[in-house]
PDB file of C-alpha atoms in Angstrom:
ATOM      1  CA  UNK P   1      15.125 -33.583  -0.903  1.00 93.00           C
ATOM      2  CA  UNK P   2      18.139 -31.764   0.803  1.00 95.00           C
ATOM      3  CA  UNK P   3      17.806 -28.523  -0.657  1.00 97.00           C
ATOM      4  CA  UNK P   4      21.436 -27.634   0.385  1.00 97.00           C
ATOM      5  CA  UNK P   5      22.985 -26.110  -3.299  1.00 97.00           C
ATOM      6  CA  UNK P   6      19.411 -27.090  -5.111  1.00 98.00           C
ATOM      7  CA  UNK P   7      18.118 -24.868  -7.765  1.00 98.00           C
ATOM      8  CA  UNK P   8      14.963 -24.176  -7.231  1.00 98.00           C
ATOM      9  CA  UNK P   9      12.885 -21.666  -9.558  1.00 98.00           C
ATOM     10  CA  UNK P  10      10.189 -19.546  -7.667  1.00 98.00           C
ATOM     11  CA  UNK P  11       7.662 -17.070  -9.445  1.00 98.00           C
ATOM     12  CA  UNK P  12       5.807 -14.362  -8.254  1.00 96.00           C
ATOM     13  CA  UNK P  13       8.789 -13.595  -5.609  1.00 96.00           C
ATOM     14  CA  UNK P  14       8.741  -9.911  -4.808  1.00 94.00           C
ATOM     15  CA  UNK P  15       6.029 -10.401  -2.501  1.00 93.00           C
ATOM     16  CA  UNK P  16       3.550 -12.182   0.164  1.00 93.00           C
ATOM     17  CA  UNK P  17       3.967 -16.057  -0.347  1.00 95.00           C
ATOM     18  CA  UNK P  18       6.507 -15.736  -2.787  1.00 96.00           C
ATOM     19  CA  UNK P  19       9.295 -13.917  -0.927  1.00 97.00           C
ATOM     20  CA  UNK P  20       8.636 -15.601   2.363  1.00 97.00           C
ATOM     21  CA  UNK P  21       8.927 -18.440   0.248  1.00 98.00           C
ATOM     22  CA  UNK P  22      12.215 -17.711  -1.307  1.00 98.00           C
ATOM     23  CA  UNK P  23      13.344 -16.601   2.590  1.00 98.00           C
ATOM     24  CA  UNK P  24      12.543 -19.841   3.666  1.00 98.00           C
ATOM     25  CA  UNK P  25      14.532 -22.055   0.666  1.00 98.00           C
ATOM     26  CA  UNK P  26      17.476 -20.074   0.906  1.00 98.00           C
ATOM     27  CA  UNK P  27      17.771 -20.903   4.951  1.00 98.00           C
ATOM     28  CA  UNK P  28      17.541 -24.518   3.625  1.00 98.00           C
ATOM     29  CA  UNK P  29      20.469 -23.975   1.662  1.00 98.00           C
ATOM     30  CA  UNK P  30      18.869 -23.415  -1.880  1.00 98.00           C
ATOM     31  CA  UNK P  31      19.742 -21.436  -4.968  1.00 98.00           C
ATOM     32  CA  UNK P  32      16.905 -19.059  -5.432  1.00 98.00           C
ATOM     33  CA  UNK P  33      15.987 -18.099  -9.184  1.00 98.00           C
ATOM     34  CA  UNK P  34      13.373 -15.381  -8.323  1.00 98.00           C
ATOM     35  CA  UNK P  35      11.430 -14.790 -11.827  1.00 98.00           C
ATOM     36  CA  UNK P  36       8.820 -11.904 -11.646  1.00 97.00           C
ATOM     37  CA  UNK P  37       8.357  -8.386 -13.477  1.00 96.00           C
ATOM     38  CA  UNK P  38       9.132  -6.543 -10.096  1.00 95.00           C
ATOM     39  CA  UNK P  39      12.338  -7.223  -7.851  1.00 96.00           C
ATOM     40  CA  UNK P  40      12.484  -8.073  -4.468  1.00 95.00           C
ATOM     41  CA  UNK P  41      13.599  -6.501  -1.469  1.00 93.00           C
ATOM     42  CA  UNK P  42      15.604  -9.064  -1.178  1.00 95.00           C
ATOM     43  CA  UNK P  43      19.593  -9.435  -1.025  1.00 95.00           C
ATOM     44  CA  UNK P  44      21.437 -12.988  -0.668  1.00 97.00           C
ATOM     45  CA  UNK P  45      24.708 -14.276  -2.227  1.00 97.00           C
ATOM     46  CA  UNK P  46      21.913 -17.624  -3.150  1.00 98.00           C
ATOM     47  CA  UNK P  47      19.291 -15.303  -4.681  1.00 98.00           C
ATOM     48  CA  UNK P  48      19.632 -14.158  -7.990  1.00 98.00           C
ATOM     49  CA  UNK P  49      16.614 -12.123  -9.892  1.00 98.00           C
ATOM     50  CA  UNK P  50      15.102 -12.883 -13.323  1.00 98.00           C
ATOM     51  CA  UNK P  51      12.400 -10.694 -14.908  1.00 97.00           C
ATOM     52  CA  UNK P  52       9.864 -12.709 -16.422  1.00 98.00           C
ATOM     53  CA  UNK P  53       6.317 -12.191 -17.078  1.00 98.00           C
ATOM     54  CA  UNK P  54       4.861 -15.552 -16.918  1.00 98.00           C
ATOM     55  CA  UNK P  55       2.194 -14.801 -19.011  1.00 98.00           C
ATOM     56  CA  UNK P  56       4.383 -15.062 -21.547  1.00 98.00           C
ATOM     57  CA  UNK P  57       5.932 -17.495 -23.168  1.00 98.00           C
ATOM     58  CA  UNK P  58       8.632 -16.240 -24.827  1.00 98.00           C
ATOM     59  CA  UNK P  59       9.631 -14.587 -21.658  1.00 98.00           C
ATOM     60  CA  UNK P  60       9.325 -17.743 -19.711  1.00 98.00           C
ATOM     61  CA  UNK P  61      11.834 -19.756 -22.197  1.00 98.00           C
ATOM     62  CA  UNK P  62      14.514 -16.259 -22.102  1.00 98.00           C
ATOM     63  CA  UNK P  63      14.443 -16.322 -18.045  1.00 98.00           C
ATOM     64  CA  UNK P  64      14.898 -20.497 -17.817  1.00 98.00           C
ATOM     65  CA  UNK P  65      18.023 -20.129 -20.144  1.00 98.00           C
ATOM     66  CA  UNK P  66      19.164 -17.004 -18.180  1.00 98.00           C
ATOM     67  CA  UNK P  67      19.071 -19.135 -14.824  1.00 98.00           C
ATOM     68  CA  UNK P  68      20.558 -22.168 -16.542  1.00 98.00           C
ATOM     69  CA  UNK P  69      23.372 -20.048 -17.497  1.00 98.00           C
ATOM     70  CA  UNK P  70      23.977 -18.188 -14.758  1.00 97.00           C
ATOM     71  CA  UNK P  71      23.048 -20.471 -11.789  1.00 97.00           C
ATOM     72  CA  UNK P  72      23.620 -23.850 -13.866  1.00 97.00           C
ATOM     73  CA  UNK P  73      21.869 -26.409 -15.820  1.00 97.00           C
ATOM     74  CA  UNK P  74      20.061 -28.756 -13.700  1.00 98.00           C
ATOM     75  CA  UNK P  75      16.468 -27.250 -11.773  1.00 98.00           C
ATOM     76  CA  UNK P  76      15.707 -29.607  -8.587  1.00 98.00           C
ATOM     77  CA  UNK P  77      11.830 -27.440  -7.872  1.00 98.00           C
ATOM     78  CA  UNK P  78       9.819 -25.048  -9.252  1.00 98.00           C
ATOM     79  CA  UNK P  79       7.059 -23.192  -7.484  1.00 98.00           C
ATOM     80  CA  UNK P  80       4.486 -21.905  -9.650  1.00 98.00           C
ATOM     81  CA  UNK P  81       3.572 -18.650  -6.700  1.00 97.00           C
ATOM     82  CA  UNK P  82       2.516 -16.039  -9.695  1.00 97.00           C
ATOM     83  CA  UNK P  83      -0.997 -15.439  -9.706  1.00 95.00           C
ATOM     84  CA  UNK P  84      -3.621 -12.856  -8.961  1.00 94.00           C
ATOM     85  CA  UNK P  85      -7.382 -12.365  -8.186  1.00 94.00           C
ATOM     86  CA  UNK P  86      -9.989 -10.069  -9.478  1.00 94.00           C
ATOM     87  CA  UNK P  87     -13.121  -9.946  -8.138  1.00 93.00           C
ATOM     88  CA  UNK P  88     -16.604  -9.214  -9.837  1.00 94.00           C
ATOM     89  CA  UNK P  89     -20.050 -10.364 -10.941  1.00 96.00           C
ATOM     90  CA  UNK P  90     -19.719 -12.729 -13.868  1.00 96.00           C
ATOM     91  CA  UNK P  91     -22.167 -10.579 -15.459  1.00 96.00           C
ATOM     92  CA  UNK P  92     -20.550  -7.721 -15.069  1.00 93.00           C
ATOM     93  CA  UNK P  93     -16.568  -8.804 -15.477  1.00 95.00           C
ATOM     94  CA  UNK P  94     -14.483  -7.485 -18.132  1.00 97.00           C
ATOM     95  CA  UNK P  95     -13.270  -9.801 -20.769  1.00 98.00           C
ATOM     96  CA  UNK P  96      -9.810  -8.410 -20.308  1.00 97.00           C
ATOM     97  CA  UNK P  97      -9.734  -9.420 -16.481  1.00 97.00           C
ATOM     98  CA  UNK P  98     -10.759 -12.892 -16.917  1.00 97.00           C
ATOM     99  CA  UNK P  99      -8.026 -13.080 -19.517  1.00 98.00           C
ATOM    100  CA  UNK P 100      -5.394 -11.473 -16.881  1.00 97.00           C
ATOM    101  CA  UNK P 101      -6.114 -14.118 -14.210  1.00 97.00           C
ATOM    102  CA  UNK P 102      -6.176 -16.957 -17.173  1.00 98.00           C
ATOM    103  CA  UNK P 103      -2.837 -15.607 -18.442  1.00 98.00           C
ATOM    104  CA  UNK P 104      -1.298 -15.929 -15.277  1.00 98.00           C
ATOM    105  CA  UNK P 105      -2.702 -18.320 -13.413  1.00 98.00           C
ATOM    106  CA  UNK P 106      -3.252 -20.929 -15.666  1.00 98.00           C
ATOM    107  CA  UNK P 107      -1.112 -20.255 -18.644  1.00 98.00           C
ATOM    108  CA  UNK P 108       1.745 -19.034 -16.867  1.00 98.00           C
ATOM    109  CA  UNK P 109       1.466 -22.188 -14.739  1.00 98.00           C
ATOM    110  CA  UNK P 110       2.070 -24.418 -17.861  1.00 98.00           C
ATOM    111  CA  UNK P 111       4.725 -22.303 -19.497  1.00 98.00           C
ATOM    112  CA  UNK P 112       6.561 -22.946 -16.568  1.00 98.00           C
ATOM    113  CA  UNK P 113       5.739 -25.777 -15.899  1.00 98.00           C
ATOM    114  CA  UNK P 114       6.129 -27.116 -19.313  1.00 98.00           C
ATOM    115  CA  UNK P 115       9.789 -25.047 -19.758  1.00 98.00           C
ATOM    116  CA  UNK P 116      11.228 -26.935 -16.666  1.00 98.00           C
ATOM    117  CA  UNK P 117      10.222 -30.594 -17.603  1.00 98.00           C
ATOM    118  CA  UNK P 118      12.252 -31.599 -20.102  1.00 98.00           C
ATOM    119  CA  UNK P 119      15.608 -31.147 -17.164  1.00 98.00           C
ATOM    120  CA  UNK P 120      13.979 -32.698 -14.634  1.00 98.00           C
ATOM    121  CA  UNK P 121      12.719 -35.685 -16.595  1.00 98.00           C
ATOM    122  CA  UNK P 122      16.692 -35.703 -17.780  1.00 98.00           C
ATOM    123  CA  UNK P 123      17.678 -35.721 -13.831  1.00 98.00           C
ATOM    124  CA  UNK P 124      14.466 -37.920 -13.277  1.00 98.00           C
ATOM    125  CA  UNK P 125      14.615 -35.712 -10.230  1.00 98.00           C
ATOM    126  CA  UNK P 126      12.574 -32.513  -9.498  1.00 98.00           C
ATOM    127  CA  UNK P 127       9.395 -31.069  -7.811  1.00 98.00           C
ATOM    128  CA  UNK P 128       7.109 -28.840  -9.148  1.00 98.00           C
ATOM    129  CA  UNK P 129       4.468 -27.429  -6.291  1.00 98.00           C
ATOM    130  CA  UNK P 130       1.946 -25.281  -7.307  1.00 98.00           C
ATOM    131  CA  UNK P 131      -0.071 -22.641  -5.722  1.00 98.00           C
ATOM    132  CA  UNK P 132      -3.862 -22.614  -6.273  1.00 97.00           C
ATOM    133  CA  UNK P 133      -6.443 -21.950  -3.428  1.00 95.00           C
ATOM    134  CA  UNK P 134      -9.114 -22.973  -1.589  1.00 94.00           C
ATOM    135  CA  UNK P 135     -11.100 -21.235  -4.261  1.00 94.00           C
ATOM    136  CA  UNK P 136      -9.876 -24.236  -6.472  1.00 95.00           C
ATOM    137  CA  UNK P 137     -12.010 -26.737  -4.363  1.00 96.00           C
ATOM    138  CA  UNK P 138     -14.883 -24.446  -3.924  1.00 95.00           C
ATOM    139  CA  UNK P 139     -16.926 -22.061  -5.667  1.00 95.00           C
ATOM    140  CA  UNK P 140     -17.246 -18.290  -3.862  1.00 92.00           C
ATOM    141  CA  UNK P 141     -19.342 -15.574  -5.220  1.00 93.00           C
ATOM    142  CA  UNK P 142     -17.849 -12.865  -6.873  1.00 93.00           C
ATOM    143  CA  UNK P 143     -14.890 -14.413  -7.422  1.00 93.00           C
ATOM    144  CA  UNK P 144     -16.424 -16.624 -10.160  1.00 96.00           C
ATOM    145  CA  UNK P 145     -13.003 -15.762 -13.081  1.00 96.00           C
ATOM    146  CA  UNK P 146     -10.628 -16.625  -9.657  1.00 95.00           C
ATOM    147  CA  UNK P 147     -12.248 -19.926  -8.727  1.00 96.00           C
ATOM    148  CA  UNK P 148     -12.241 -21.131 -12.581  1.00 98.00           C
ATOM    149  CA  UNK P 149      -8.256 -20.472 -12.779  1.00 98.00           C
ATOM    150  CA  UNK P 150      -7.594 -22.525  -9.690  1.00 97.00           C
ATOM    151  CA  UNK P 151      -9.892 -24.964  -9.959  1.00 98.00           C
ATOM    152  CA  UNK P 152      -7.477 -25.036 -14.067  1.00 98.00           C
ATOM    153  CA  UNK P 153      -4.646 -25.482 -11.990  1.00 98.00           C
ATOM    154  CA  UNK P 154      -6.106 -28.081  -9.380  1.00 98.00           C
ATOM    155  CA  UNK P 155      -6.630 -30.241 -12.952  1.00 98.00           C
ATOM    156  CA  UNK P 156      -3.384 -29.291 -14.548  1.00 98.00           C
ATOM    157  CA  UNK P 157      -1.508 -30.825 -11.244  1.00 98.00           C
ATOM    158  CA  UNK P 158      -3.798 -34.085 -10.824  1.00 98.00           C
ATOM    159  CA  UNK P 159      -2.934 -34.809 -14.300  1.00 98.00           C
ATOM    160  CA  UNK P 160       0.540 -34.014 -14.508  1.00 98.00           C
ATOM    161  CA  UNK P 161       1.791 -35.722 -11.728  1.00 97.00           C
ATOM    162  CA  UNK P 162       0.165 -38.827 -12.872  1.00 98.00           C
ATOM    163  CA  UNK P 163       2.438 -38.158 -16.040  1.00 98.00           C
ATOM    164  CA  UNK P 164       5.479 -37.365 -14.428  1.00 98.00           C
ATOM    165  CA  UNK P 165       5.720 -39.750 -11.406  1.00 98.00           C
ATOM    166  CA  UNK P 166       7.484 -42.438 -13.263  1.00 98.00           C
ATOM    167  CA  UNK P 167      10.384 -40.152 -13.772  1.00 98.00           C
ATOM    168  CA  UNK P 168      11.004 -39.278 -10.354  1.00 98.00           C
ATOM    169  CA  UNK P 169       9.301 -35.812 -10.539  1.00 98.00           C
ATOM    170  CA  UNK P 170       6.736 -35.223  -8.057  1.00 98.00           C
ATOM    171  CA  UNK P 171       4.030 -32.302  -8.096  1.00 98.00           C
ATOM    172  CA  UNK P 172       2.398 -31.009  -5.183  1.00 98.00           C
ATOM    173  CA  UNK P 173      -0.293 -28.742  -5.480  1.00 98.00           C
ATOM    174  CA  UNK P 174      -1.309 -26.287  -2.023  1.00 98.00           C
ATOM    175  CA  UNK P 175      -4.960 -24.771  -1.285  1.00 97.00           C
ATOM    176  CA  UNK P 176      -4.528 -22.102   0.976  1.00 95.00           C
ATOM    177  CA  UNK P 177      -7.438 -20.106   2.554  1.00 91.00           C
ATOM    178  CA  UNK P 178      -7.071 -16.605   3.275  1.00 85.00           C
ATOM    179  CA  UNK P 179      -3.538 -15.409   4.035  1.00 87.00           C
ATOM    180  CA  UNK P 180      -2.355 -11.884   5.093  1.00 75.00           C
ATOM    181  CA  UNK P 181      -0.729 -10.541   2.099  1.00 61.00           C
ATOM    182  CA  UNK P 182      -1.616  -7.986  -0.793  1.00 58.00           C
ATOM    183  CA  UNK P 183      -3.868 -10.074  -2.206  1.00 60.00           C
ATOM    184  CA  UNK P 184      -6.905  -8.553  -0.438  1.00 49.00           C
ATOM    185  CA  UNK P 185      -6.025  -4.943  -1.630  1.00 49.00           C
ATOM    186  CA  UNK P 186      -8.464  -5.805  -4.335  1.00 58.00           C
ATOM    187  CA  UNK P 187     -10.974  -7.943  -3.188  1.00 57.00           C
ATOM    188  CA  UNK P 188     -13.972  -5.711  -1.979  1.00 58.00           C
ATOM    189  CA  UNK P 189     -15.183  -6.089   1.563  1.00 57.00           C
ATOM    190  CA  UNK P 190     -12.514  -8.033   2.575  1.00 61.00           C
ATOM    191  CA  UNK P 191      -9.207  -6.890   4.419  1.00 66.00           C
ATOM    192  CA  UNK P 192      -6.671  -8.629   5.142  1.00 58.00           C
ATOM    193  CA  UNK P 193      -5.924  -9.028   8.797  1.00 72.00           C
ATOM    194  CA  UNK P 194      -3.710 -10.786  11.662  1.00 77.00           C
ATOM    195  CA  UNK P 195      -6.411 -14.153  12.113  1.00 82.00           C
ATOM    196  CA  UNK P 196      -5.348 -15.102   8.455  1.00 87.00           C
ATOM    197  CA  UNK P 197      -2.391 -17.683   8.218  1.00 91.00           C
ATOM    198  CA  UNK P 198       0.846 -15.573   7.345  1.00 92.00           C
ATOM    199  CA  UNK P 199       3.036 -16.025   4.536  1.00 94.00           C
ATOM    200  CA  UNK P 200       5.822 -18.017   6.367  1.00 95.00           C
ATOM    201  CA  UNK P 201       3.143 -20.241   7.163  1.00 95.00           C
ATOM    202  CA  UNK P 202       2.759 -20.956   3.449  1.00 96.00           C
ATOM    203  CA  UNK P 203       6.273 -21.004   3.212  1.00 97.00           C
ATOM    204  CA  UNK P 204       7.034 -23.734   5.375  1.00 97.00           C
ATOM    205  CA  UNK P 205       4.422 -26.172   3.964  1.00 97.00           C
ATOM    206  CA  UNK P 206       6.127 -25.665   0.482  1.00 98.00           C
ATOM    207  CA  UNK P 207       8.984 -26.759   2.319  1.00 98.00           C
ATOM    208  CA  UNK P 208       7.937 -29.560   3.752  1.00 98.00           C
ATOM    209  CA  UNK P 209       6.924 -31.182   0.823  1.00 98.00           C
ATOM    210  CA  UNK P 210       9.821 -30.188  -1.036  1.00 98.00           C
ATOM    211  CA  UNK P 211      12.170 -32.020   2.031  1.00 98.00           C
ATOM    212  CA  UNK P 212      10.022 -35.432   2.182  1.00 98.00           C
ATOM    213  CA  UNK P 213      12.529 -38.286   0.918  1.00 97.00           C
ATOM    214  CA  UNK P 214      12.266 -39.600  -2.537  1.00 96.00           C
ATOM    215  CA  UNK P 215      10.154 -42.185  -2.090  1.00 97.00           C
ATOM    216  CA  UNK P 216       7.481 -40.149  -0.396  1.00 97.00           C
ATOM    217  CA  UNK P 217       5.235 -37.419  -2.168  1.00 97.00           C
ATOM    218  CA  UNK P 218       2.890 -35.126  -0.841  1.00 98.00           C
ATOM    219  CA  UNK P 219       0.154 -34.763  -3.536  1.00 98.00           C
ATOM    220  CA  UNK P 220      -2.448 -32.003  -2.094  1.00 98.00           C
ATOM    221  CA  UNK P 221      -2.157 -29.803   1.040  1.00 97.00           C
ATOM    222  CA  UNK P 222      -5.139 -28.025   1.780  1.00 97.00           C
ATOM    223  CA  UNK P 223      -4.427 -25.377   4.762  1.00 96.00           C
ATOM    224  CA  UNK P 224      -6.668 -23.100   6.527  1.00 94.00           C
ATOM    225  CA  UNK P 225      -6.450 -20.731   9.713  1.00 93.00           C
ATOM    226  CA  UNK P 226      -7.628 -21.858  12.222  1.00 89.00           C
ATOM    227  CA  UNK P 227      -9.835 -19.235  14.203  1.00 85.00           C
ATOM    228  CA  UNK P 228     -10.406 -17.031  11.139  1.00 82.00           C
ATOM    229  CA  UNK P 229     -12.435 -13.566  11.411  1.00 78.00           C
ATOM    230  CA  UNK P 230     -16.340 -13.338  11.598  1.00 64.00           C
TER     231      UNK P 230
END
């Protein structure tokens, strides 16, 4: 897809993967409808803020009429970046953290995802990509609530891009491993540091499956660093 005046919808955009992300589609070209509860450091005549809590619903359906209105009806991509990870013995985790990471990661994933569809399958053009992580193809201790929202989300995008195919959508979903950002602040005993891919690396595979031509869709990327820390 030639992203030059597309509308894509990114969540999760103030930082890390999200506003490299958004960096990297506006370069292309793109309209950038940032949706997130915290604003970006981020000013370009193509980027235009919505606040929106994914894990709600109601707040999801307000911030895809705001962007229809303001930016205009049809929405070429959506990348479903929101999402967070809390770490913790399963038998020791508090109910209201597992719910969190659900809430976002999964259900905020399907608001979206579900808020966008009925457009694209109009167009019958769009791409949805989302995030989940290599914790959605295998199981790491402590991180038990994580791995069970991404391994949600790997199912949610085999399934849906089965059912969406036909009408020209395609659905990409992207297992990173460990990437520099924030997302380490909370993870005990691990820090975040420079032998972890970066969030432009991210960025550009999101873009490259975005750009492929019509014809040609990129299902699953699963992307790792390559001489990661001991």
């Amino acid at each position: 897809m030639d992203l030059t005046g597309k509308i894509v919808i990114l969540t999760g955009v103030s930082k890390g993967i999200g506003l490299a992300t958004a960096e990297a589609l506006l370069a292309k070209g793109a309209l950038v409808a940032g949706w997130g509860r915290t604003k970006p450091e981020l000013t370009h005549e193509r980027f235009q803020f919505f606040e929106c809590d994914v894990r709600s619903e109601a707040a999801v359906q307000e911030a895809l009429v705001n962007t229809q209105r303001e930016l205009g009806a049809e929405i070429h991509g959506l990348v479903n970046n929101a999402g967070l990870g809390i770490a913790g013995e399963v038998d020791g985790f508090s109910s209201d953290d597992w719910h969190t990471m659900f809430d976002t990661n999964v259900h905020g994933t399907f608001y979206c995802t579900r808020a966008v569809l009925p457009q694209m399958k109009q167009q019958q053009l769009g791409h949805i990509v989302n995030i989940a992580s290599i914790a959605g193809k295998t199981g790491i201790e402590k991180m038990a609530g994580y791995c069970a929202t991404k391994f949600a989300v790997r199912g949610f995008s085999e399934a849906i891009f089965k059912e969406v195919r036909s009408h020209g959508i395609k659905v990409t979903c992207i297992y990173p491993g460990s990437v520099q950002t924030n997302f380490f602040d909370d993870i005990p005993g691990i820090e975040a540091n420079s032998s972890m891919m970066q969030p432009h690396d991210i960025a550009g595979a999101i873009l490259y499956a975005i750009e492929t031509p019509f014809n040609f869709h990129v299902v699953d990327l699963e992307l790792r660093p390559l001489q990661p820390k001991k």
